[in-house]
Amino acid sequence: MTTPSFLDSIDSQLDWQREVYKDLHRNPEVSLDEHKTADRIAAELEGLGLEVTRISATGLVAVIDNGTGPTVLARADIDALPVTEDTGLDFASEVDGVMHACGHDMHAAALLGAVRLLKENQDAWSGTYIALFQPAEENAAGAKAMIDDGLTDKVPTPDVALAQHVMPLPAGKIFTAAGPVMSAGDSVKITVFGRGAHGSMPHLSVDPVVLAASIVLRLQTIVSRETEPSEFAVVTVGASNSGSKSNIIPDRAELLLNVRTYDTAVRGRVIASIERIVRGECEAAGTPKEPTFEYFDQFPLTDNSEAVNDTITAALTEFFGTETVLEATPATASEDFSELPNAFGIPYAYWFVGSFDAEKYKAAEEAGTVLTDVPANHSPFFAPELEPTLEIATKAQVVGALAYLGG
Ligand code: ZN
Ligand code: ZN
């Protein structure tokens, strides 16, 4: 691939991209409610002369059919979070209690920019480019919604899918890796049942508070005693709720768990262990009723194809240089992006774009310390540096696509 010189023309469109980004940031909408966001993006795509196909209530796709060659699908997520913004930015959220605290506004603005560059420079590449704007990443519902609404029948089958995410990593850098880069995520609501009684008459009860406490402790052994030290798993009890008054023994307790893994087999074992431990503790407590398990917010593993990652990494490195493109450390966060390529049965690559104070990171590295005072995704202070993040993320999308479409 030769370095695509048309990427220099990004200078003439960056003001437009900044304006779109700030507008999306000011007007965040939570998962599955991205109506105005989708309308704004659709209007921009139509302004570029593209036909927009709505898939699911708030998902949309635009296809640039540019002759023979491979088909690349590039995806940006567009939803925001129920977080109250505290960044102090002059384009901070104008919606109470809702914020683009995960940078999906940046992903959308970057993909729009990539679409415009590719649309206006069609003589520099050939093939088919599918820009997909996906709702509801945060609750793992959006990719599924688009697939359920016939995505695979409504667009050409891609050869490869690409996506990226802004991260609390040094701005101006891109991080790629083969294999698992984002964990599988599972949440489960467990309800255990006891027998309620007066607080002064414990012998007449089966106490679900004691039972839940015992379960919480025993669950810690799944990672510490059952998982191979070289394997990765997280089991977090994020909520434990039972009872309402000091002198009433309640009749049930509810636990909310979150599980993260990088391997399907490990995931299966961890989930089986959770159910075994809960059932075992219920048996030990003599509960009158079987516990229940309700799984929700289930995210698939993001497992980059080695071939696609190699191709993308080589192209990005050739364009940006070895100082800019670095090896990614897998993130323990999760994503529903891989549902899309999995639905088509195609390989994919997902990379990270650094978006925070590069000087701070450099100073920490030189001091041999780990930087922890950078706001993480989902924090009310999450504010990616607009420069150079938007430009880098836009170019990364184009360079990634051209690795396949550039001839
Ligand atoms: Zn997020
Ligand atoms: Zn995100």
Coordinates of C-alpha atoms in Angstrom, one line a residue, residues 166-170 353-356 361 371 374-377 382:
V166 CA -10.8 5.8 22.7
M167 CA -9.1 4.8 25.9
P168 CA -7.2 6.3 28.9
L169 CA -3.9 5.9 27.1
P170 CA -1.5 8.6 25.8
V353 CA -6.8 5.1 20.4
G354 CA -5.0 6.9 23.2
S355 CA -6.8 10.1 24.1
F356 CA -5.3 11.6 27.3
Y361 CA 2.0 9.3 30.7
L371 CA -0.5 6.6 35.9
V374 CA -6.5 9.8 34.5
P375 CA -10.3 9.6 34.3
A376 CA -11.3 6.2 33.0
N377 CA -14.2 5.5 30.6
F382 CA -14.0 11.5 31.0

